[in-house]
Amino acid sequence: MYGVSFADLRLLAKQLKTDQDLAVQLWATGNHDAQVLATLVADPAQFDAKTLDAWSKDLGNYVITDQFSGLAARTAYWQKKAEKWHTARGEWIGRAGWNLIGQLALREPALPDSYFEPYLSEIETGIHQQKNRVREAMNNALIAMGARSAALQEKALRAAKTIGPVEIDHGETSCQTPDAAEYILRTVAHRHSKALKEK
């Protein structure tokens, strides 16, 4: 990696605009900064399932994984990839899968709450056995599901209580792992307050 800042990459992406051919070339370099830029200029409409799987195999850290997840969430295949990738043994593909499940909970109101219940169970019984950055994505997905609806909130809070503290190594950063139950309640309270103000 060259160490180009995200701010500079975003400015460059605005200048370049959407360019799928360039995105493919940038991703193929294997350079971290180039791949971040690739996710910013790629055209989600031009991705097929095979290309998403190919890109997912190149993931090598949580930063590029999260950027890639954001791109994948704008494609037509994001639900299928969430269902497939979240069980992957690899840390980065597994993280991408759980990132997408969290996004589905936040952004796909057409899905019934029952769709997410098996994922809640998976998190409750398996989060402590997962790889470091997968645990982080699972914890975030738990929060997203708990903030989705009143019914899921109750189940997510029970799961969070059963799980207890989630240990995540954030490396040499100031990042801290959010307490799922606390964050769910805070998010719901914020939404309620915002709705009252809008009225």
Coordinates of N, CA and C in Angstrom, one line a residue:
M1 N 0.8 -1.2 0.0 CA 0.0 0.0 0.0 C 0.9 1.2 0.0
Y2 N 0.3 2.3 -0.5 CA 1.1 3.6 -0.6 C 0.8 4.5 0.6
G3 N -0.4 4.3 1.2 CA -0.8 5.1 2.4 C -1.6 6.3 2.0
V4 N -2.3 6.3 0.9 CA -3.1 7.4 0.4 C -4.3 7.5 1.3
S5 N -4.6 8.7 1.8 CA -5.7 8.9 2.7 C -7.1 8.6 2.1
F6 N -8.0 8.2 2.9 CA -9.4 8.0 2.4 C -10.0 9.3 1.8
A7 N -9.7 10.4 2.4 CA -10.2 11.7 1.9 C -9.7 11.9 0.5
D8 N -8.4 11.7 0.3 CA -7.9 11.9 -1.1 C -8.5 10.9 -2.1
L9 N -8.6 9.7 -1.6 CA -9.2 8.7 -2.5 C -10.7 9.0 -2.9
R10 N -11.4 9.5 -1.9 CA -12.8 9.9 -2.2 C -12.8 11.1 -3.2
L11 N -11.9 12.1 -3.0 CA -11.9 13.2 -4.0 C -11.5 12.7 -5.4
L12 N -10.6 11.8 -5.5 CA -10.2 11.2 -6.7 C -11.4 10.5 -7.4
A13 N -12.1 9.7 -6.6 CA -13.2 9.0 -7.1 C -14.3 9.9 -7.6
K14 N -14.5 11.1 -7.0 CA -15.5 12.1 -7.5 C -15.0 12.6 -8.9
Q15 N -13.7 12.7 -9.1 CA -13.2 13.2 -10.4 C -13.4 12.1 -11.4
L16 N -13.1 10.9 -11.1 CA -13.1 9.8 -12.0 C -14.6 9.4 -12.3
K17 N -15.4 9.5 -11.4 CA -16.8 9.0 -11.5 C -16.9 7.5 -11.7
T18 N -18.0 7.0 -12.0 CA -18.2 5.6 -12.1 C -17.5 5.1 -13.4
D19 N -16.6 4.1 -13.2 CA -15.8 3.5 -14.3 C -15.5 2.1 -14.0
Q20 N -16.3 1.2 -14.5 CA -16.2 -0.2 -14.1 C -14.9 -0.8 -14.7
D21 N -14.5 -0.4 -15.9 CA -13.3 -1.0 -16.5 C -12.1 -0.6 -15.7
L22 N -12.1 0.7 -15.2 CA -11.0 1.2 -14.4 C -11.0 0.4 -13.1
A23 N -12.2 0.2 -12.5 CA -12.3 -0.5 -11.2 C -11.7 -1.9 -11.3
V24 N -11.9 -2.6 -12.4 CA -11.4 -3.9 -12.6 C -9.9 -3.9 -12.6
Q25 N -9.4 -2.9 -13.4 CA -7.9 -2.8 -13.5 C -7.3 -2.4 -12.1
L26 N -7.9 -1.5 -11.4 CA -7.4 -1.1 -10.1 C -7.4 -2.3 -9.1
W27 N -8.4 -3.1 -9.1 CA -8.5 -4.2 -8.2 C -7.5 -5.2 -8.5
A28 N -7.2 -5.4 -9.8 CA -6.2 -6.5 -10.2 C -4.8 -6.2 -9.8
T29 N -4.5 -4.9 -9.4 CA -3.2 -4.6 -9.0 C -2.8 -5.2 -7.7
G30 N -3.8 -5.5 -6.9 CA -3.5 -6.1 -5.6 C -3.0 -5.0 -4.6
N31 N -2.9 -3.8 -5.0 CA -2.5 -2.7 -4.1 C -3.7 -2.2 -3.3
H32 N -3.5 -2.1 -2.0 CA -4.6 -1.7 -1.1 C -5.3 -0.4 -1.5
D33 N -4.5 0.6 -1.7 CA -5.1 1.9 -2.0 C -5.8 1.9 -3.3
A34 N -5.3 1.2 -4.3 CA -5.9 1.0 -5.6 C -7.2 0.2 -5.5
Q35 N -7.2 -0.7 -4.6 CA -8.4 -1.5 -4.4 C -9.5 -0.8 -3.7
V36 N -9.1 0.1 -2.7 CA -10.1 1.0 -2.1 C -10.7 1.9 -3.2
L37 N -9.9 2.5 -4.0 CA -10.4 3.3 -5.1 C -11.3 2.5 -6.0
A38 N -11.0 1.3 -6.3 CA -11.8 0.4 -7.2 C -13.2 0.3 -6.6
T39 N -13.3 0.1 -5.3 CA -14.7 0.0 -4.7 C -15.5 1.3 -4.8
L40 N -14.8 2.4 -4.9 CA -15.4 3.7 -5.0 C -15.9 4.1 -6.4
V41 N -15.2 3.6 -7.4 CA -15.6 3.9 -8.8 C -16.3 2.8 -9.5
A42 N -16.4 1.6 -8.9 CA -17.0 0.5 -9.5 C -18.5 0.7 -9.7
D43 N -19.1 0.0 -10.7 CA -20.5 0.1 -11.0 C -21.2 -1.1 -10.5
P44 N -21.9 -1.1 -9.4 CA -22.6 -2.3 -8.8 C -23.5 -3.0 -9.8
A45 N -24.0 -2.3 -10.8 CA -25.0 -2.9 -11.7 C -24.2 -3.8 -12.7
Q46 N -22.9 -3.7 -12.8 CA -22.1 -4.5 -13.8 C -21.5 -5.7 -13.1
F47 N -21.8 -5.9 -11.9 CA -21.2 -7.1 -11.2 C -22.2 -8.3 -11.4
D48 N -21.6 -9.5 -11.6 CA -22.3 -10.7 -11.5 C -21.8 -11.5 -10.3
A49 N -22.5 -12.6 -10.0 CA -22.1 -13.3 -8.8 C -20.7 -13.9 -8.9
K50 N -20.2 -14.3 -10.1 CA -18.9 -14.8 -10.3 C -17.8 -13.8 -10.0
T51 N -18.0 -12.6 -10.4 CA -17.1 -11.5 -10.2 C -17.0 -11.2 -8.7
L52 N -18.1 -11.1 -8.0 CA -18.1 -10.8 -6.6 C -17.3 -11.9 -5.9
D53 N -17.5 -13.1 -6.2 CA -16.8 -14.2 -5.6 C -15.3 -14.1 -5.8
A54 N -14.9 -13.7 -7.1 CA -13.5 -13.6 -7.4 C -12.9 -12.5 -6.6
W55 N -13.6 -11.3 -6.5 CA -13.0 -10.2 -5.7 C -12.9 -10.6 -4.2
S56 N -13.9 -11.3 -3.7 CA -13.9 -11.7 -2.3 C -12.7 -12.5 -1.9
K57 N -12.1 -13.2 -2.9 CA -11.0 -14.1 -2.6 C -9.7 -13.3 -2.4
D58 N -9.7 -12.0 -2.9 CA -8.6 -11.1 -2.8 C -8.5 -10.3 -1.5
L59 N -9.5 -10.4 -0.6 CA -9.6 -9.6 0.6 C -8.5 -10.0 1.5
G60 N -7.9 -9.0 2.1 CA -6.7 -9.3 3.0 C -6.7 -8.6 4.3
N61 N -7.6 -7.7 4.6 CA -7.7 -7.0 5.9 C -9.1 -6.5 6.1
Y62 N -9.4 -6.0 7.3 CA -10.7 -5.6 7.6 C -11.1 -4.3 6.8
V63 N -10.2 -3.4 6.6 CA -10.5 -2.2 5.9 C -11.0 -2.4 4.5
I64 N -10.3 -3.2 3.7 CA -10.7 -3.4 2.3 C -12.0 -4.3 2.3
T65 N -12.1 -5.2 3.3 CA -13.3 -6.0 3.4 C -14.5 -5.2 3.6
D66 N -14.4 -4.2 4.5 CA -15.6 -3.3 4.7 C -15.9 -2.5 3.5
Q67 N -14.9 -2.0 2.8 CA -15.1 -1.3 1.5 C -15.8 -2.2 0.5
F68 N -15.3 -3.4 0.4 CA -15.9 -4.3 -0.6 C -17.3 -4.7 -0.2
S69 N -17.6 -4.8 1.1 CA -18.9 -5.2 1.6 C -19.9 -4.1 1.2
G70 N -19.5 -2.8 1.3 CA -20.3 -1.7 0.9 C -20.7 -1.7 -0.5
L71 N -19.7 -2.1 -1.4 CA -19.9 -2.3 -2.8 C -20.9 -3.4 -3.1
A72 N -20.6 -4.6 -2.5 CA -21.4 -5.8 -2.7 C -22.9 -5.5 -2.3
A73 N -23.1 -4.7 -1.2 CA -24.4 -4.4 -0.7 C -25.2 -3.6 -1.7
R74 N -24.6 -3.0 -2.8 CA -25.3 -2.3 -3.8 C -25.5 -3.1 -5.1
T75 N -25.1 -4.3 -5.0 CA -25.3 -5.2 -6.2 C -26.6 -6.0 -6.0
A76 N -27.0 -6.6 -7.1 CA -28.3 -7.4 -7.1 C -28.1 -8.7 -6.3
Y77 N -26.9 -9.1 -6.0 CA -26.6 -10.4 -5.4 C -26.3 -10.4 -3.9
W78 N -26.5 -9.2 -3.3 CA -26.0 -9.1 -1.9 C -26.7 -10.0 -0.9
Q79 N -28.0 -10.3 -1.1 CA -28.6 -11.3 -0.1 C -28.0 -12.7 -0.3
K80 N -27.9 -13.1 -1.6 CA -27.3 -14.5 -1.8 C -25.9 -14.6 -1.3
K81 N -25.1 -13.5 -1.4 CA -23.7 -13.5 -1.0 C -23.7 -13.5 0.6
A82 N -24.6 -12.7 1.2 CA -24.7 -12.7 2.6 C -24.9 -14.2 3.2
E83 N -25.8 -14.8 2.5 CA -26.1 -16.2 3.0 C -25.0 -17.2 2.7
K84 N -24.2 -16.9 1.7 CA -23.1 -17.8 1.3 C -21.9 -17.5 2.1
W85 N -21.5 -16.3 2.2 CA -20.2 -15.9 2.7 C -20.1 -15.9 4.2
H86 N -21.2 -15.8 4.9 CA -21.1 -15.7 6.4 C -20.7 -17.0 7.0
T87 N -20.7 -18.1 6.3 CA -20.3 -19.3 6.8 C -18.9 -19.7 6.4
A88 N -18.2 -18.8 5.6 CA -16.9 -19.1 5.1 C -15.9 -19.2 6.3
R89 N -14.9 -20.1 6.1 CA -13.9 -20.3 7.1 C -12.9 -19.1 7.1
G90 N -12.7 -18.5 6.0 CA -11.7 -17.4 5.9 C -12.3 -16.2 6.7
E91 N -11.4 -15.5 7.4 CA -11.8 -14.4 8.2 C -12.4 -13.3 7.4
W92 N -11.9 -13.0 6.3 CA -12.3 -11.8 5.5 C -13.6 -12.0 4.8
I93 N -13.7 -13.2 4.2 CA -15.0 -13.5 3.5 C -16.1 -13.7 4.5
G94 N -15.8 -14.3 5.6 CA -16.8 -14.5 6.7 C -17.2 -13.1 7.2
R95 N -16.3 -12.2 7.4 CA -16.6 -10.8 7.8 C -17.5 -10.2 6.8
A96 N -17.2 -10.3 5.5 CA -18.0 -9.7 4.5 C -19.5 -10.2 4.6
G97 N -19.6 -11.5 4.8 CA -20.9 -12.1 4.9 C -21.7 -11.5 6.0
W98 N -21.1 -11.4 7.2 CA -21.8 -10.8 8.3 C -22.1 -9.3 8.2
N99 N -21.2 -8.6 7.5 CA -21.4 -7.2 7.2 C -22.7 -7.1 6.4
L100 N -22.8 -8.0 5.4 CA -24.0 -7.9 4.5 C -25.3 -8.3 5.3
I101 N -25.2 -9.2 6.2 CA -26.4 -9.6 7.0 C -26.8 -8.4 7.8
G102 N -25.9 -7.7 8.4 CA -26.2 -6.5 9.1 C -26.9 -5.4 8.2
Q103 N -26.4 -5.3 7.0 CA -27.0 -4.3 6.1 C -28.4 -4.7 5.7
L104 N -28.6 -6.0 5.5 CA -29.9 -6.5 5.2 C -30.9 -6.2 6.3
A105 N -30.4 -6.3 7.5 CA -31.3 -6.0 8.7 C -31.7 -4.5 8.7
L106 N -30.7 -3.7 8.3 CA -30.9 -2.2 8.3 C -31.7 -1.7 7.1
R107 N -31.5 -2.3 6.0 CA -31.9 -1.7 4.7 C -33.0 -2.5 3.9
E108 N -33.4 -3.7 4.4 CA -34.3 -4.5 3.6 C -35.6 -4.8 4.3
P109 N -36.5 -3.7 4.4 CA -37.7 -3.9 5.2 C -38.7 -5.0 4.7
A110 N -38.5 -5.4 3.4 CA -39.4 -6.4 2.8 C -39.1 -7.8 3.4
L111 N -38.0 -8.0 4.0 CA -37.7 -9.3 4.6 C -38.4 -9.4 5.9
P112 N -39.0 -10.6 6.2 CA -39.7 -10.8 7.5 C -38.7 -10.9 8.6
D113 N -39.1 -10.6 9.8 CA -38.2 -10.7 11.0 C -37.7 -12.1 11.1
S114 N -38.6 -13.1 10.7 CA -38.2 -14.5 10.9 C -37.0 -14.9 10.1
Y115 N -36.7 -14.1 9.0 CA -35.5 -14.4 8.2 C -34.2 -14.3 9.0
F116 N -34.2 -13.3 10.0 CA -33.0 -13.0 10.8 C -32.9 -13.9 12.0
E117 N -33.9 -14.6 12.4 CA -33.9 -15.4 13.6 C -32.8 -16.4 13.6
P118 N -32.6 -17.2 12.5 CA -31.5 -18.2 12.5 C -30.1 -17.5 12.7
Y119 N -30.0 -16.3 12.1 CA -28.7 -15.6 12.2 C -28.5 -15.2 13.7
L120 N -29.5 -14.8 14.4 CA -29.4 -14.5 15.8 C -28.9 -15.7 16.6
S121 N -29.5 -16.8 16.2 CA -29.1 -18.1 16.9 C -27.6 -18.4 16.6
E122 N -27.2 -18.2 15.4 CA -25.8 -18.5 15.0 C -24.9 -17.6 15.8
I123 N -25.2 -16.3 15.9 CA -24.4 -15.4 16.7 C -24.4 -15.8 18.2
E124 N -25.5 -16.1 18.7 CA -25.6 -16.5 20.1 C -24.7 -17.7 20.5
T125 N -24.8 -18.7 19.6 CA -24.1 -19.9 19.9 C -22.6 -20.0 19.4
G126 N -22.3 -19.1 18.4 CA -21.0 -19.3 17.8 C -20.1 -18.1 17.8
I127 N -20.5 -17.0 18.3 CA -19.6 -15.8 18.1 C -18.3 -15.9 18.8
H128 N -18.2 -16.6 19.9 CA -16.9 -16.6 20.6 C -15.9 -17.6 20.0
Q129 N -16.4 -18.5 19.1 CA -15.5 -19.4 18.4 C -15.0 -18.9 17.1
Q130 N -15.5 -17.7 16.7 CA -15.1 -17.2 15.4 C -13.8 -16.4 15.4
K131 N -13.3 -16.2 14.2 CA -12.0 -15.4 14.1 C -12.3 -13.9 14.5
N132 N -11.2 -13.2 14.9 CA -11.3 -11.9 15.5 C -12.2 -10.9 14.8
R133 N -12.0 -10.7 13.5 CA -12.7 -9.6 12.8 C -14.1 -10.2 12.4
V134 N -14.3 -11.5 12.4 CA -15.6 -12.0 12.1 C -16.5 -11.8 13.4
R135 N -15.9 -11.9 14.6 CA -16.6 -11.6 15.8 C -17.1 -10.2 15.8
E136 N -16.3 -9.3 15.3 CA -16.7 -7.9 15.3 C -17.9 -7.7 14.4
A137 N -17.9 -8.3 13.2 CA -19.0 -8.1 12.2 C -20.2 -8.8 12.8
M138 N -20.1 -9.9 13.5 CA -21.3 -10.6 14.1 C -21.9 -9.7 15.1
N139 N -21.0 -9.1 15.9 CA -21.5 -8.2 17.0 C -22.3 -7.0 16.4
N140 N -21.7 -6.5 15.3 CA -22.4 -5.4 14.6 C -23.7 -5.8 14.0
A141 N -23.8 -7.1 13.4 CA -25.0 -7.6 12.8 C -26.0 -7.8 13.9
L142 N -25.6 -8.2 15.1 CA -26.5 -8.4 16.2 C -27.2 -7.1 16.6
I143 N -26.4 -6.0 16.6 CA -26.9 -4.7 16.9 C -27.9 -4.3 15.8
A144 N -27.6 -4.5 14.6 CA -28.5 -4.1 13.5 C -29.8 -4.9 13.5
M145 N -29.7 -6.1 13.9 CA -31.0 -6.9 14.0 C -31.8 -6.4 15.2
G146 N -31.1 -6.1 16.3 CA -31.8 -5.7 17.4 C -32.5 -4.3 17.3
A147 N -32.0 -3.5 16.3 CA -32.5 -2.2 16.1 C -33.6 -2.3 15.0
R148 N -33.8 -3.4 14.4 CA -34.7 -3.5 13.2 C -36.2 -3.4 13.6
S149 N -36.6 -4.1 14.7 CA -38.0 -4.2 15.1 C -38.1 -4.5 16.6
A150 N -39.3 -4.3 17.1 CA -39.5 -4.5 18.6 C -39.3 -6.0 18.9
A151 N -39.8 -6.9 18.0 CA -39.7 -8.3 18.2 C -38.3 -8.8 18.2
L152 N -37.5 -8.3 17.2 CA -36.1 -8.7 17.1 C -35.3 -8.1 18.2
Q153 N -35.7 -6.9 18.6 CA -35.0 -6.2 19.7 C -35.0 -7.1 21.0
E154 N -36.1 -7.6 21.3 CA -36.3 -8.5 22.5 C -35.4 -9.7 22.4
K155 N -35.4 -10.3 21.2 CA -34.6 -11.5 21.0 C -33.1 -11.2 21.0
A156 N -32.8 -10.1 20.3 CA -31.3 -9.7 20.3 C -30.8 -9.4 21.6
L157 N -31.6 -8.7 22.5 CA -31.2 -8.4 23.8 C -30.9 -9.6 24.7
R158 N -31.8 -10.6 24.5 CA -31.6 -11.9 25.2 C -30.3 -12.6 24.7
A159 N -30.1 -12.5 23.4 CA -28.9 -13.1 22.9 C -27.6 -12.4 23.4
A160 N -27.7 -11.1 23.4 CA -26.6 -10.3 23.9 C -26.2 -10.7 25.4
K161 N -27.3 -10.9 26.2 CA -27.1 -11.2 27.6 C -26.4 -12.6 27.7
T162 N -26.9 -13.5 26.9 CA -26.3 -14.9 26.9 C -24.8 -14.8 26.4
I163 N -24.5 -14.0 25.4 CA -23.2 -13.9 24.9 C -22.2 -13.3 25.8
G164 N -22.6 -12.2 26.5 CA -21.7 -11.5 27.4 C -20.7 -10.7 26.6
P165 N -19.7 -10.2 27.2 CA -18.7 -9.4 26.5 C -18.0 -10.1 25.4
V166 N -17.8 -9.4 24.3 CA -17.2 -9.9 23.1 C -15.8 -9.3 23.0
E167 N -14.8 -10.2 23.0 CA -13.4 -9.8 23.0 C -12.9 -9.6 21.5
I168 N -12.5 -8.4 21.2 CA -12.0 -8.2 19.8 C -10.7 -7.4 19.9
D169 N -9.7 -7.9 19.2 CA -8.4 -7.2 19.2 C -8.4 -6.2 18.1
H170 N -8.5 -4.9 18.4 CA -8.6 -3.8 17.4 C -7.2 -3.3 17.0
G171 N -6.1 -4.0 17.5 CA -4.8 -3.6 17.1 C -4.4 -2.3 17.8
E172 N -3.5 -1.5 17.2 CA -3.0 -0.3 17.7 C -3.9 0.9 17.3
T173 N -5.2 0.8 17.8 CA -6.2 1.8 17.5 C -6.9 2.2 18.8
S174 N -7.7 3.2 18.7 CA -8.5 3.6 19.9 C -9.9 3.0 19.8
C175 N -10.1 2.2 18.9 CA -11.5 1.6 18.7 C -11.8 0.7 19.9
Q176 N -13.1 0.7 20.2 CA -13.6 -0.2 21.3 C -14.8 -1.0 20.8
T177 N -15.0 -2.1 21.4 CA -16.1 -3.0 21.0 C -17.4 -2.5 21.6
P178 N -18.4 -2.2 20.8 CA -19.6 -1.7 21.4 C -20.3 -2.8 22.2
D179 N -20.9 -2.5 23.3 CA -21.8 -3.4 24.0 C -23.1 -3.5 23.3
A180 N -23.4 -4.7 22.8 CA -24.5 -4.9 21.9 C -25.8 -4.4 22.5
A181 N -26.1 -4.9 23.7 CA -27.4 -4.5 24.4 C -27.5 -3.0 24.5
E182 N -26.4 -2.4 25.0 CA -26.4 -1.0 25.2 C -26.6 -0.2 23.9
Y183 N -26.0 -0.7 22.9 CA -26.0 0.0 21.6 C -27.4 -0.1 21.0
I184 N -28.0 -1.3 21.1 CA -29.3 -1.5 20.6 C -30.3 -0.5 21.2
L185 N -30.3 -0.5 22.5 CA -31.2 0.4 23.3 C -31.0 1.9 22.9
R186 N -29.7 2.3 22.8 CA -29.4 3.6 22.4 C -29.9 4.0 21.0
T187 N -29.7 3.1 20.1 CA -30.2 3.3 18.7 C -31.7 3.4 18.6
V188 N -32.4 2.6 19.3 CA -33.9 2.6 19.3 C -34.3 3.9 20.0
A189 N -33.7 4.3 21.1 CA -34.1 5.5 21.8 C -33.9 6.8 20.9
H190 N -32.8 6.7 20.1 CA -32.5 7.8 19.2 C -33.5 7.9 18.1
R191 N -33.9 6.8 17.6 CA -34.9 6.8 16.5 C -36.2 7.3 17.0
H192 N -36.6 6.9 18.2 CA -37.8 7.3 18.9 C -37.8 8.8 19.1
S193 N -36.7 9.3 19.6 CA -36.6 10.8 19.8 C -36.7 11.5 18.5
K194 N -36.0 11.0 17.5 CA -36.0 11.7 16.2 C -37.5 11.7 15.6
A195 N -38.2 10.6 15.8 CA -39.6 10.5 15.2 C -40.5 11.5 16.0
L196 N -40.3 11.7 17.3 CA -41.1 12.7 18.0 C -40.8 14.1 17.5
K197 N -39.5 14.4 17.3 CA -39.2 15.7 16.8 C -39.8 16.0 15.4
E198 N -39.8 15.0 14.6 CA -40.4 15.2 13.2 C -41.9 15.4 13.3
K199 N -42.5 14.9 14.3 CA -44.0 15.1 14.5 C -44.3 16.5 14.9

